[in-house]
mmCIF file with all atom_site columns, C-alpha atoms in Angstrom:
data_model
loop_
_atom_site.group_PDB
_atom_site.id
_atom_site.type_symbol
_atom_site.label_atom_id
_atom_site.label_alt_id
_atom_site.label_comp_id
_atom_site.label_asym_id
_atom_site.label_entity_id
_atom_site.label_seq_id
_atom_site.pdbx_PDB_ins_code
_atom_site.Cartn_x
_atom_site.Cartn_y
_atom_site.Cartn_z
_atom_site.occupancy
_atom_site.B_iso_or_equiv
_atom_site.pdbx_formal_charge
_atom_site.auth_seq_id
_atom_site.auth_comp_id
_atom_site.auth_asym_id
_atom_site.auth_atom_id
_atom_site.pdbx_PDB_model_num
ATOM 1   C CA . GLY C 1 1   ? 61.597 -5.102  110.446 1.00 79.00 ? 1   GLY C CA 1
ATOM 2   C CA . GLU C 1 2   ? 59.558 -4.532  107.325 1.00 85.00 ? 2   GLU C CA 1
ATOM 3   C CA . ASN C 1 3   ? 61.292 -3.450  104.122 1.00 91.00 ? 3   ASN C CA 1
ATOM 4   C CA . VAL C 1 4   ? 59.369 -2.009  101.186 1.00 94.00 ? 4   VAL C CA 1
ATOM 5   C CA . GLU C 1 5   ? 60.913 -1.629  97.756  1.00 95.00 ? 5   GLU C CA 1
ATOM 6   C CA . GLN C 1 6   ? 59.223 0.503   95.087  1.00 96.00 ? 6   GLN C CA 1
ATOM 7   C CA . HIS C 1 7   ? 59.830 0.633   91.338  1.00 97.00 ? 7   HIS C CA 1
ATOM 8   C CA . PRO C 1 8   ? 60.313 2.530   89.179  1.00 97.00 ? 8   PRO C CA 1
ATOM 9   C CA . SER C 1 9   ? 61.724 5.665   90.777  1.00 95.00 ? 9   SER C CA 1
ATOM 10  C CA . THR C 1 10  ? 60.613 7.778   87.838  1.00 97.00 ? 10  THR C CA 1
ATOM 11  C CA . LEU C 1 11  ? 57.901 7.137   85.279  1.00 98.00 ? 11  LEU C CA 1
ATOM 12  C CA . SER C 1 12  ? 56.826 9.192   82.273  1.00 98.00 ? 12  SER C CA 1
ATOM 13  C CA . VAL C 1 13  ? 53.655 8.388   80.361  1.00 97.00 ? 13  VAL C CA 1
ATOM 14  C CA . GLN C 1 14  ? 51.636 10.083  77.637  1.00 97.00 ? 14  GLN C CA 1
ATOM 15  C CA . GLU C 1 15  ? 48.333 11.609  78.654  1.00 97.00 ? 15  GLU C CA 1
ATOM 16  C CA . GLY C 1 16  ? 45.645 8.967   78.333  1.00 97.00 ? 16  GLY C CA 1
ATOM 17  C CA . ASP C 1 17  ? 48.009 6.030   78.779  1.00 97.00 ? 17  ASP C CA 1
ATOM 18  C CA . SER C 1 18  ? 48.116 3.805   81.860  1.00 98.00 ? 18  SER C CA 1
ATOM 19  C CA . ALA C 1 19  ? 50.739 3.907   84.596  1.00 98.00 ? 19  ALA C CA 1
ATOM 20  C CA . VAL C 1 20  ? 51.769 1.042   86.844  1.00 98.00 ? 20  VAL C CA 1
ATOM 21  C CA . ILE C 1 21  ? 53.903 1.304   90.004  1.00 98.00 ? 21  ILE C CA 1
ATOM 22  C CA . LYS C 1 22  ? 55.043 -1.813  91.821  1.00 98.00 ? 22  LYS C CA 1
ATOM 23  C CA . CYS C 1 23  ? 56.054 -2.490  95.401  1.00 98.00 ? 23  CYS C CA 1
ATOM 24  C CA . THR C 1 24  ? 57.375 -5.545  97.201  1.00 97.00 ? 24  THR C CA 1
ATOM 25  C CA . TYR C 1 25  ? 57.451 -6.101  100.942 1.00 96.00 ? 25  TYR C CA 1
ATOM 26  C CA . SER C 1 26  ? 59.427 -8.421  103.138 1.00 95.00 ? 26  SER C CA 1
ATOM 27  C CA . ASP C 1 27  ? 57.273 -9.204  106.182 1.00 91.00 ? 27  ASP C CA 1
ATOM 28  C CA . SER C 1 28  ? 54.569 -11.745 105.438 1.00 90.00 ? 28  SER C CA 1
ATOM 29  C CA . ALA C 1 29  ? 52.678 -10.496 108.524 1.00 89.00 ? 29  ALA C CA 1
ATOM 30  C CA . SER C 1 30  ? 51.956 -7.145  106.830 1.00 90.00 ? 30  SER C CA 1
ATOM 31  C CA . ASN C 1 31  ? 48.254 -6.757  106.291 1.00 88.00 ? 31  ASN C CA 1
ATOM 32  C CA . TYR C 1 32  ? 47.562 -3.152  105.293 1.00 88.00 ? 32  TYR C CA 1
ATOM 33  C CA . PHE C 1 33  ? 48.854 -1.522  102.115 1.00 92.00 ? 33  PHE C CA 1
ATOM 34  C CA . PRO C 1 34  ? 48.039 2.150   101.416 1.00 93.00 ? 34  PRO C CA 1
ATOM 35  C CA . TRP C 1 35  ? 49.130 4.345   98.534  1.00 96.00 ? 35  TRP C CA 1
ATOM 36  C CA . TYR C 1 36  ? 49.822 8.044   98.954  1.00 95.00 ? 36  TYR C CA 1
ATOM 37  C CA . LYS C 1 37  ? 50.092 10.858  96.410  1.00 97.00 ? 37  LYS C CA 1
ATOM 38  C CA . GLN C 1 38  ? 52.319 13.827  97.187  1.00 96.00 ? 38  GLN C CA 1
ATOM 39  C CA . GLU C 1 39  ? 52.084 16.988  95.119  1.00 95.00 ? 39  GLU C CA 1
ATOM 40  C CA . LEU C 1 40  ? 54.924 19.473  95.087  1.00 91.00 ? 40  LEU C CA 1
ATOM 41  C CA . GLY C 1 41  ? 55.220 21.332  98.374  1.00 88.00 ? 41  GLY C CA 1
ATOM 42  C CA . LYS C 1 42  ? 52.428 19.363  100.010 1.00 91.00 ? 42  LYS C CA 1
ATOM 43  C CA . GLY C 1 43  ? 52.086 16.507  102.464 1.00 93.00 ? 43  GLY C CA 1
ATOM 44  C CA . PRO C 1 44  ? 51.227 12.994  101.229 1.00 94.00 ? 44  PRO C CA 1
ATOM 45  C CA . GLN C 1 45  ? 47.554 12.258  100.768 1.00 93.00 ? 45  GLN C CA 1
ATOM 46  C CA . LEU C 1 46  ? 45.944 8.791   100.863 1.00 92.00 ? 46  LEU C CA 1
ATOM 47  C CA . ILE C 1 47  ? 44.503 7.844   97.475  1.00 94.00 ? 47  ILE C CA 1
ATOM 48  C CA . ILE C 1 48  ? 43.650 4.179   97.945  1.00 93.00 ? 48  ILE C CA 1
ATOM 49  C CA . ASP C 1 49  ? 44.383 1.314   100.345 1.00 91.00 ? 49  ASP C CA 1
ATOM 50  C CA . ILE C 1 50  ? 43.939 -2.426  100.483 1.00 89.00 ? 50  ILE C CA 1
ATOM 51  C CA . ARG C 1 51  ? 43.882 -5.048  103.204 1.00 86.00 ? 51  ARG C CA 1
ATOM 52  C CA . SER C 1 52  ? 45.444 -8.475  102.991 1.00 80.00 ? 52  SER C CA 1
ATOM 53  C CA . ASN C 1 53  ? 42.081 -10.261 102.760 1.00 79.00 ? 53  ASN C CA 1
ATOM 54  C CA . VAL C 1 54  ? 41.346 -8.476  99.433  1.00 79.00 ? 54  VAL C CA 1
ATOM 55  C CA . GLY C 1 55  ? 43.090 -9.106  96.138  1.00 89.00 ? 55  GLY C CA 1
ATOM 56  C CA . GLU C 1 56  ? 42.031 -6.006  94.224  1.00 92.00 ? 56  GLU C CA 1
ATOM 57  C CA . LYS C 1 57  ? 40.321 -2.684  94.865  1.00 92.00 ? 57  LYS C CA 1
ATOM 58  C CA . LYS C 1 58  ? 39.209 0.000   92.390  1.00 94.00 ? 58  LYS C CA 1
ATOM 59  C CA . ASP C 1 59  ? 38.250 3.607   92.760  1.00 92.00 ? 59  ASP C CA 1
ATOM 60  C CA . GLN C 1 60  ? 37.433 5.256   89.443  1.00 95.00 ? 60  GLN C CA 1
ATOM 61  C CA . ARG C 1 61  ? 40.716 5.436   87.445  1.00 97.00 ? 61  ARG C CA 1
ATOM 62  C CA . ILE C 1 62  ? 42.814 4.041   90.267  1.00 97.00 ? 62  ILE C CA 1
ATOM 63  C CA . ALA C 1 63  ? 43.199 0.371   91.228  1.00 97.00 ? 63  ALA C CA 1
ATOM 64  C CA . VAL C 1 64  ? 45.454 -1.556  93.566  1.00 96.00 ? 64  VAL C CA 1
ATOM 65  C CA . THR C 1 65  ? 46.238 -5.268  93.352  1.00 96.00 ? 65  THR C CA 1
ATOM 66  C CA . LEU C 1 66  ? 47.812 -7.430  96.011  1.00 95.00 ? 66  LEU C CA 1
ATOM 67  C CA . ASN C 1 67  ? 49.585 -10.773 95.633  1.00 94.00 ? 67  ASN C CA 1
ATOM 68  C CA . LYS C 1 68  ? 50.242 -12.051 99.163  1.00 92.00 ? 68  LYS C CA 1
ATOM 69  C CA . THR C 1 69  ? 52.041 -15.176 97.972  1.00 92.00 ? 69  THR C CA 1
ATOM 70  C CA . ALA C 1 70  ? 54.601 -13.154 96.042  1.00 94.00 ? 70  ALA C CA 1
ATOM 71  C CA . LYS C 1 71  ? 54.504 -10.317 98.595  1.00 95.00 ? 71  LYS C CA 1
ATOM 72  C CA . HIS C 1 72  ? 53.935 -7.574  96.080  1.00 95.00 ? 72  HIS C CA 1
ATOM 73  C CA . PHE C 1 73  ? 51.297 -5.008  95.373  1.00 97.00 ? 73  PHE C CA 1
ATOM 74  C CA . SER C 1 74  ? 50.762 -2.546  92.521  1.00 98.00 ? 74  SER C CA 1
ATOM 75  C CA . LEU C 1 75  ? 49.056 0.751   91.782  1.00 98.00 ? 75  LEU C CA 1
ATOM 76  C CA . HIS C 1 76  ? 47.377 1.109   88.384  1.00 98.00 ? 76  HIS C CA 1
ATOM 77  C CA . ILE C 1 77  ? 46.251 4.490   87.032  1.00 98.00 ? 77  ILE C CA 1
ATOM 78  C CA . THR C 1 78  ? 44.275 4.418   83.797  1.00 97.00 ? 78  THR C CA 1
ATOM 79  C CA . GLU C 1 79  ? 43.534 7.265   81.405  1.00 97.00 ? 79  GLU C CA 1
ATOM 80  C CA . THR C 1 80  ? 46.224 9.394   83.005  1.00 98.00 ? 80  THR C CA 1
ATOM 81  C CA . GLN C 1 81  ? 45.778 13.162  83.166  1.00 97.00 ? 81  GLN C CA 1
ATOM 82  C CA . PRO C 1 82  ? 48.283 15.971  83.765  1.00 96.00 ? 82  PRO C CA 1
ATOM 83  C CA . GLU C 1 83  ? 46.969 16.383  87.306  1.00 96.00 ? 83  GLU C CA 1
ATOM 84  C CA . ASP C 1 84  ? 48.090 12.830  88.067  1.00 97.00 ? 84  ASP C CA 1
ATOM 85  C CA . SER C 1 85  ? 51.699 14.081  87.894  1.00 97.00 ? 85  SER C CA 1
ATOM 86  C CA . ALA C 1 86  ? 53.069 13.740  91.434  1.00 97.00 ? 86  ALA C CA 1
ATOM 87  C CA . VAL C 1 87  ? 55.211 11.518  93.673  1.00 96.00 ? 87  VAL C CA 1
ATOM 88  C CA . TYR C 1 88  ? 53.480 8.279   94.676  1.00 97.00 ? 88  TYR C CA 1
ATOM 89  C CA . PHE C 1 89  ? 54.425 6.280   97.767  1.00 96.00 ? 89  PHE C CA 1
ATOM 90  C CA . CYS C 1 90  ? 53.430 2.763   98.672  1.00 96.00 ? 90  CYS C CA 1
ATOM 91  C CA . ALA C 1 91  ? 53.508 1.560   102.273 1.00 94.00 ? 91  ALA C CA 1
ATOM 92  C CA . ALA C 1 92  ? 53.015 -1.618  104.267 1.00 92.00 ? 92  ALA C CA 1
ATOM 93  C CA . SER C 1 93  ? 52.009 -2.160  107.855 1.00 87.00 ? 93  SER C CA 1
ATOM 94  C CA . VAL C 1 94  ? 52.217 -5.101  110.207 1.00 77.00 ? 94  VAL C CA 1
ATOM 95  C CA . THR C 1 95  ? 50.676 -3.260  113.106 1.00 70.00 ? 95  THR C CA 1
ATOM 96  C CA . ALA C 1 96  ? 48.829 0.015   113.174 1.00 57.00 ? 96  ALA C CA 1
ATOM 97  C CA . ARG C 1 97  ? 51.770 1.657   114.846 1.00 65.00 ? 97  ARG C CA 1
ATOM 98  C CA . GLN C 1 98  ? 54.158 1.970   111.993 1.00 75.00 ? 98  GLN C CA 1
ATOM 99  C CA . LEU C 1 99  ? 53.805 2.271   108.263 1.00 86.00 ? 99  LEU C CA 1
ATOM 100 C CA . THR C 1 100 ? 56.960 1.460   106.281 1.00 90.00 ? 100 THR C CA 1
ATOM 101 C CA . PHE C 1 101 ? 57.093 3.546   103.132 1.00 92.00 ? 101 PHE C CA 1
ATOM 102 C CA . GLY C 1 102 ? 58.666 2.823   99.774  1.00 94.00 ? 102 GLY C CA 1
ATOM 103 C CA . SER C 1 103 ? 61.108 5.331   98.331  1.00 93.00 ? 103 SER C CA 1
ATOM 104 C CA . GLY C 1 104 ? 58.602 6.937   96.004  1.00 95.00 ? 104 GLY C CA 1
ATOM 105 C CA . THR C 1 105 ? 57.882 7.174   92.261  1.00 96.00 ? 105 THR C CA 1
ATOM 106 C CA . GLN C 1 106 ? 57.900 10.483  90.408  1.00 96.00 ? 106 GLN C CA 1
ATOM 107 C CA . LEU C 1 107 ? 55.122 10.170  87.840  1.00 98.00 ? 107 LEU C CA 1
ATOM 108 C CA . THR C 1 108 ? 55.063 12.665  84.960  1.00 98.00 ? 108 THR C CA 1
ATOM 109 C CA . VAL C 1 109 ? 52.132 12.726  82.581  1.00 97.00 ? 109 VAL C CA 1
ATOM 110 C CA . LEU C 1 110 ? 53.156 14.300  79.294  1.00 95.00 ? 110 LEU C CA 1
ATOM 111 C CA . PRO C 1 111 ? 50.528 16.285  77.346  1.00 91.00 ? 111 PRO C CA 1
ATOM 112 C CA . ASN I 2 1   ? 38.578 22.178  108.841 1.00 57.00 ? 1   ASN I CA 1
ATOM 113 C CA . ALA I 2 2   ? 42.322 22.688  109.165 1.00 71.00 ? 2   ALA I CA 1
ATOM 114 C CA . GLY I 2 3   ? 43.291 19.004  109.660 1.00 91.00 ? 3   GLY I CA 1
ATOM 115 C CA . VAL I 2 4   ? 46.944 18.743  110.675 1.00 95.00 ? 4   VAL I CA 1
ATOM 116 C CA . THR I 2 5   ? 48.747 22.027  111.110 1.00 96.00 ? 5   THR I CA 1
ATOM 117 C CA . GLN I 2 6   ? 52.491 22.317  111.630 1.00 96.00 ? 6   GLN I CA 1
ATOM 118 C CA . THR I 2 7   ? 54.762 25.268  112.177 1.00 96.00 ? 7   THR I CA 1
ATOM 119 C CA . PRO I 2 8   ? 57.110 26.689  111.108 1.00 97.00 ? 8   PRO I CA 1
ATOM 120 C CA . LYS I 2 9   ? 56.942 26.021  107.369 1.00 96.00 ? 9   LYS I CA 1
ATOM 121 C CA . PHE I 2 10  ? 60.599 26.930  106.813 1.00 96.00 ? 10  PHE I CA 1
ATOM 122 C CA . GLN I 2 11  ? 63.524 27.245  109.215 1.00 97.00 ? 11  GLN I CA 1
ATOM 123 C CA . VAL I 2 12  ? 67.272 27.663  108.912 1.00 97.00 ? 12  VAL I CA 1
ATOM 124 C CA . LEU I 2 13  ? 69.330 26.687  111.926 1.00 97.00 ? 13  LEU I CA 1
ATOM 125 C CA . LYS I 2 14  ? 73.007 26.841  112.758 1.00 97.00 ? 14  LYS I CA 1
ATOM 126 C CA . THR I 2 15  ? 74.709 23.671  113.920 1.00 98.00 ? 15  THR I CA 1
ATOM 127 C CA . GLY I 2 16  ? 74.200 23.255  117.649 1.00 97.00 ? 16  GLY I CA 1
ATOM 128 C CA . GLN I 2 17  ? 71.072 25.405  117.882 1.00 97.00 ? 17  GLN I CA 1
ATOM 129 C CA . SER I 2 18  ? 67.858 24.002  119.224 1.00 96.00 ? 18  SER I CA 1
ATOM 130 C CA . MET I 2 19  ? 64.319 24.369  118.005 1.00 96.00 ? 19  MET I CA 1
ATOM 131 C CA . THR I 2 20  ? 60.857 22.855  118.333 1.00 98.00 ? 20  THR I CA 1
ATOM 132 C CA . LEU I 2 21  ? 58.486 21.951  115.527 1.00 98.00 ? 21  LEU I CA 1
ATOM 133 C CA . GLN I 2 22  ? 54.861 22.339  116.553 1.00 98.00 ? 22  GLN I CA 1
ATOM 134 C CA . CYS I 2 23  ? 51.968 20.202  115.378 1.00 98.00 ? 23  CYS I CA 1
ATOM 135 C CA . ALA I 2 24  ? 48.264 20.293  116.102 1.00 97.00 ? 24  ALA I CA 1
ATOM 136 C CA . GLN I 2 25  ? 45.331 18.320  114.727 1.00 96.00 ? 25  GLN I CA 1
ATOM 137 C CA . ASP I 2 26  ? 41.658 19.213  115.018 1.00 93.00 ? 26  ASP I CA 1
ATOM 138 C CA . MET I 2 27  ? 40.219 15.826  114.050 1.00 90.00 ? 27  MET I CA 1
ATOM 139 C CA . ASN I 2 28  ? 40.145 14.356  117.579 1.00 89.00 ? 28  ASN I CA 1
ATOM 140 C CA . HIS I 2 29  ? 42.614 11.689  116.529 1.00 89.00 ? 29  HIS I CA 1
ATOM 141 C CA . ASN I 2 30  ? 44.297 9.447   119.082 1.00 89.00 ? 30  ASN I CA 1
ATOM 142 C CA . SER I 2 31  ? 47.549 8.690   117.273 1.00 90.00 ? 31  SER I CA 1
ATOM 143 C CA . MET I 2 32  ? 50.106 11.205  116.101 1.00 94.00 ? 32  MET I CA 1
ATOM 144 C CA . TYR I 2 33  ? 53.387 10.812  114.252 1.00 95.00 ? 33  TYR I CA 1
ATOM 145 C CA . TRP I 2 34  ? 56.528 12.653  113.198 1.00 97.00 ? 34  TRP I CA 1
ATOM 146 C CA . TYR I 2 35  ? 58.191 11.594  109.926 1.00 96.00 ? 35  TYR I CA 1
ATOM 147 C CA . ARG I 2 36  ? 61.188 12.920  108.062 1.00 97.00 ? 36  ARG I CA 1
ATOM 148 C CA . GLN I 2 37  ? 61.461 12.836  104.293 1.00 95.00 ? 37  GLN I CA 1
ATOM 149 C CA . ASP I 2 38  ? 64.790 12.717  102.510 1.00 93.00 ? 38  ASP I CA 1
ATOM 150 C CA . PRO I 2 39  ? 65.430 12.397  98.749  1.00 84.00 ? 39  PRO I CA 1
ATOM 151 C CA . GLY I 2 40  ? 65.222 8.775   97.563  1.00 78.00 ? 40  GLY I CA 1
ATOM 152 C CA . MET I 2 41  ? 64.379 7.475   101.050 1.00 79.00 ? 41  MET I CA 1
ATOM 153 C CA . GLY I 2 42  ? 60.665 7.919   101.334 1.00 86.00 ? 42  GLY I CA 1
ATOM 154 C CA . LEU I 2 43  ? 59.202 8.770   104.709 1.00 92.00 ? 43  LEU I CA 1
ATOM 155 C CA . ARG I 2 44  ? 60.841 7.490   107.873 1.00 93.00 ? 44  ARG I CA 1
ATOM 156 C CA . LEU I 2 45  ? 59.193 7.442   111.259 1.00 92.00 ? 45  LEU I CA 1
ATOM 157 C CA . ILE I 2 46  ? 60.927 9.454   113.989 1.00 96.00 ? 46  ILE I CA 1
ATOM 158 C CA . TYR I 2 47  ? 58.500 9.151   116.878 1.00 95.00 ? 47  TYR I CA 1
ATOM 159 C CA . TYR I 2 48  ? 54.997 8.007   117.438 1.00 92.00 ? 48  TYR I CA 1
ATOM 160 C CA . SER I 2 49  ? 52.315 8.686   120.070 1.00 94.00 ? 49  SER I CA 1
ATOM 161 C CA . ALA I 2 50  ? 49.396 6.287   120.433 1.00 89.00 ? 50  ALA I CA 1
ATOM 162 C CA . SER I 2 51  ? 47.566 8.542   122.879 1.00 88.00 ? 51  SER I CA 1
ATOM 163 C CA . GLU I 2 52  ? 48.031 11.521  125.170 1.00 89.00 ? 52  GLU I CA 1
ATOM 164 C CA . GLY I 2 53  ? 50.899 10.848  127.555 1.00 88.00 ? 53  GLY I CA 1
ATOM 165 C CA . THR I 2 54  ? 52.560 8.064   125.568 1.00 92.00 ? 54  THR I CA 1
ATOM 166 C CA . THR I 2 55  ? 55.406 8.203   123.036 1.00 95.00 ? 55  THR I CA 1
ATOM 167 C CA . ASP I 2 56  ? 57.426 5.525   121.228 1.00 93.00 ? 56  ASP I CA 1
ATOM 168 C CA . LYS I 2 57  ? 60.566 5.598   119.141 1.00 94.00 ? 57  LYS I CA 1
ATOM 169 C CA . GLY I 2 58  ? 60.327 4.981   115.467 1.00 91.00 ? 58  GLY I CA 1
ATOM 170 C CA . GLU I 2 59  ? 62.975 4.099   112.918 1.00 90.00 ? 59  GLU I CA 1
ATOM 171 C CA . VAL I 2 60  ? 65.209 7.212   113.297 1.00 94.00 ? 60  VAL I CA 1
ATOM 172 C CA . PRO I 2 61  ? 64.755 8.754   116.768 1.00 96.00 ? 61  PRO I CA 1
ATOM 173 C CA . ASN I 2 62  ? 68.347 9.749   117.521 1.00 96.00 ? 62  ASN I CA 1
ATOM 174 C CA . GLY I 2 63  ? 68.811 13.486  118.008 1.00 96.00 ? 63  GLY I CA 1
ATOM 175 C CA . TYR I 2 64  ? 65.113 14.169  118.585 1.00 98.00 ? 64  TYR I CA 1
ATOM 176 C CA . ASN I 2 65  ? 62.709 14.400  121.492 1.00 97.00 ? 65  ASN I CA 1
ATOM 177 C CA . VAL I 2 66  ? 58.921 14.656  121.441 1.00 97.00 ? 66  VAL I CA 1
ATOM 178 C CA . SER I 2 67  ? 56.134 15.813  123.720 1.00 97.00 ? 67  SER I CA 1
ATOM 179 C CA . ARG I 2 68  ? 52.495 14.862  123.451 1.00 96.00 ? 68  ARG I CA 1
ATOM 180 C CA . LEU I 2 69  ? 51.187 17.942  125.212 1.00 87.00 ? 69  LEU I CA 1
ATOM 181 C CA . ASN I 2 70  ? 47.541 16.921  124.941 1.00 94.00 ? 70  ASN I CA 1
ATOM 182 C CA . LYS I 2 71  ? 45.326 15.069  122.515 1.00 94.00 ? 71  LYS I CA 1
ATOM 183 C CA . ARG I 2 72  ? 45.660 17.806  119.886 1.00 96.00 ? 72  ARG I CA 1
ATOM 184 C CA . GLU I 2 73  ? 49.344 18.686  120.051 1.00 97.00 ? 73  GLU I CA 1
ATOM 185 C CA . PHE I 2 74  ? 52.552 16.716  119.400 1.00 97.00 ? 74  PHE I CA 1
ATOM 186 C CA . SER I 2 75  ? 55.843 18.629  119.252 1.00 97.00 ? 75  SER I CA 1
ATOM 187 C CA . LEU I 2 76  ? 59.257 17.574  117.925 1.00 98.00 ? 76  LEU I CA 1
ATOM 188 C CA . ARG I 2 77  ? 62.410 19.060  119.443 1.00 98.00 ? 77  ARG I CA 1
ATOM 189 C CA . LEU I 2 78  ? 65.929 19.166  118.109 1.00 97.00 ? 78  LEU I CA 1
ATOM 190 C CA . GLU I 2 79  ? 68.168 19.834  121.100 1.00 93.00 ? 79  GLU I CA 1
ATOM 191 C CA . SER I 2 80  ? 71.414 20.358  119.181 1.00 96.00 ? 80  SER I CA 1
ATOM 192 C CA . ALA I 2 81  ? 70.811 20.535  115.452 1.00 96.00 ? 81  ALA I CA 1
ATOM 193 C CA . ALA I 2 82  ? 73.214 18.801  113.053 1.00 97.00 ? 82  ALA I CA 1
ATOM 194 C CA . PRO I 2 83  ? 73.532 19.099  109.252 1.00 97.00 ? 83  PRO I CA 1
ATOM 195 C CA . SER I 2 84  ? 72.291 15.465  108.993 1.00 96.00 ? 84  SER I CA 1
ATOM 196 C CA . GLN I 2 85  ? 68.949 16.715  110.315 1.00 97.00 ? 85  GLN I CA 1
ATOM 197 C CA . THR I 2 86  ? 68.387 18.841  107.244 1.00 97.00 ? 86  THR I CA 1
ATOM 198 C CA . SER I 2 87  ? 65.158 17.385  105.914 1.00 97.00 ? 87  SER I CA 1
ATOM 199 C CA . VAL I 2 88  ? 61.436 17.898  105.399 1.00 97.00 ? 88  VAL I CA 1
ATOM 200 C CA . TYR I 2 89  ? 59.460 17.001  108.518 1.00 98.00 ? 89  TYR I CA 1
ATOM 201 C CA . PHE I 2 90  ? 55.884 15.831  108.437 1.00 97.00 ? 90  PHE I CA 1
ATOM 202 C CA . CYS I 2 91  ? 53.488 15.553  111.295 1.00 97.00 ? 91  CYS I CA 1
ATOM 203 C CA . ALA I 2 92  ? 50.583 13.136  110.876 1.00 95.00 ? 92  ALA I CA 1
ATOM 204 C CA . SER I 2 93  ? 47.618 11.783  112.763 1.00 93.00 ? 93  SER I CA 1
ATOM 205 C CA . ARG I 2 94  ? 45.292 8.768   112.674 1.00 89.00 ? 94  ARG I CA 1
ATOM 206 C CA . ALA I 2 95  ? 41.885 8.161   114.176 1.00 77.00 ? 95  ALA I CA 1
ATOM 207 C CA . LYS I 2 96  ? 42.151 4.659   115.570 1.00 66.00 ? 96  LYS I CA 1
ATOM 208 C CA . GLU I 2 97  ? 44.840 2.120   116.199 1.00 55.00 ? 97  GLU I CA 1
ATOM 209 C CA . TRP I 2 98  ? 43.643 -0.746  114.082 1.00 51.00 ? 98  TRP I CA 1
ATOM 210 C CA . THR I 2 99  ? 39.962 -1.120  113.417 1.00 52.00 ? 99  THR I CA 1
ATOM 211 C CA . GLY I 2 100 ? 37.442 -0.366  110.736 1.00 45.00 ? 100 GLY I CA 1
ATOM 212 C CA . SER I 2 101 ? 38.197 2.580   108.481 1.00 46.00 ? 101 SER I CA 1
ATOM 213 C CA . GLY I 2 102 ? 40.427 4.321   110.981 1.00 51.00 ? 102 GLY I CA 1
ATOM 214 C CA . ASN I 2 103 ? 43.704 3.461   109.338 1.00 69.00 ? 103 ASN I CA 1
ATOM 215 C CA . THR I 2 104 ? 43.987 6.573   107.217 1.00 79.00 ? 104 THR I CA 1
ATOM 216 C CA . ILE I 2 105 ? 46.969 8.716   108.165 1.00 87.00 ? 105 ILE I CA 1
ATOM 217 C CA . TYR I 2 106 ? 46.515 12.410  107.536 1.00 90.00 ? 106 TYR I CA 1
ATOM 218 C CA . PHE I 2 107 ? 49.654 14.449  106.936 1.00 94.00 ? 107 PHE I CA 1
ATOM 219 C CA . GLY I 2 108 ? 50.420 18.089  107.545 1.00 95.00 ? 108 GLY I CA 1
ATOM 220 C CA . GLU I 2 109 ? 51.935 20.316  104.845 1.00 94.00 ? 109 GLU I CA 1
ATOM 221 C CA . GLY I 2 110 ? 55.520 19.812  106.028 1.00 96.00 ? 110 GLY I CA 1
ATOM 222 C CA . SER I 2 111 ? 58.312 21.851  107.614 1.00 97.00 ? 111 SER I CA 1
ATOM 223 C CA . TRP I 2 112 ? 61.467 22.463  105.595 1.00 96.00 ? 112 TRP I CA 1
ATOM 224 C CA . LEU I 2 113 ? 64.456 22.535  107.943 1.00 97.00 ? 113 LEU I CA 1
ATOM 225 C CA . THR I 2 114 ? 68.005 23.398  106.903 1.00 97.00 ? 114 THR I CA 1
ATOM 226 C CA . VAL I 2 115 ? 70.909 23.100  109.321 1.00 97.00 ? 115 VAL I CA 1
ATOM 227 C CA . VAL I 2 116 ? 74.066 24.924  108.264 1.00 97.00 ? 116 VAL I CA 1
#
């Protein structure tokens, strides 16, 4: 089955700096790659997603890039703010039935 | 708009006890899911239901049973709880199987379960 590895497990950045979280996946048939943000005590919430026919997608300060050849995708957050502090999960999907999640990255934005 | 609602929020069980986690969604979604979240392991799929009346095993189904009572409700049952089932459980739903913009999975707030 699919295996998703996520790095780093923890990341601290100064407010205003950029943050990058990277994921690799094992199944070349995967074609859907969402990113979720989980705040303390809450359920994960989708922040951005990308399909395998697209190399990059942006939504304000958030962007995701996908390299199908290398089987990796990344989340980029620019101009980080304290409210960006949370756990971020990447995921990959071959079929719509199952998302395989990475192990999560705890992002801390320091004031 | 409540989205995905799950109960209870917190529960402590003794080893061997049984309990049912309830989940309901008001978005008219077809697919529903139960995940468990453990430190350093992300979210792992327990069971999945593509539509009313159908259920499928996920990555970690052992020790659990599910019921898709109707389109809105999907319950998770622990028949004989074990300490290894101490975890945070999330119910989720999705609008469509695999077309258009229907891939977004919406999660509930989570249920914290401790088995002692």
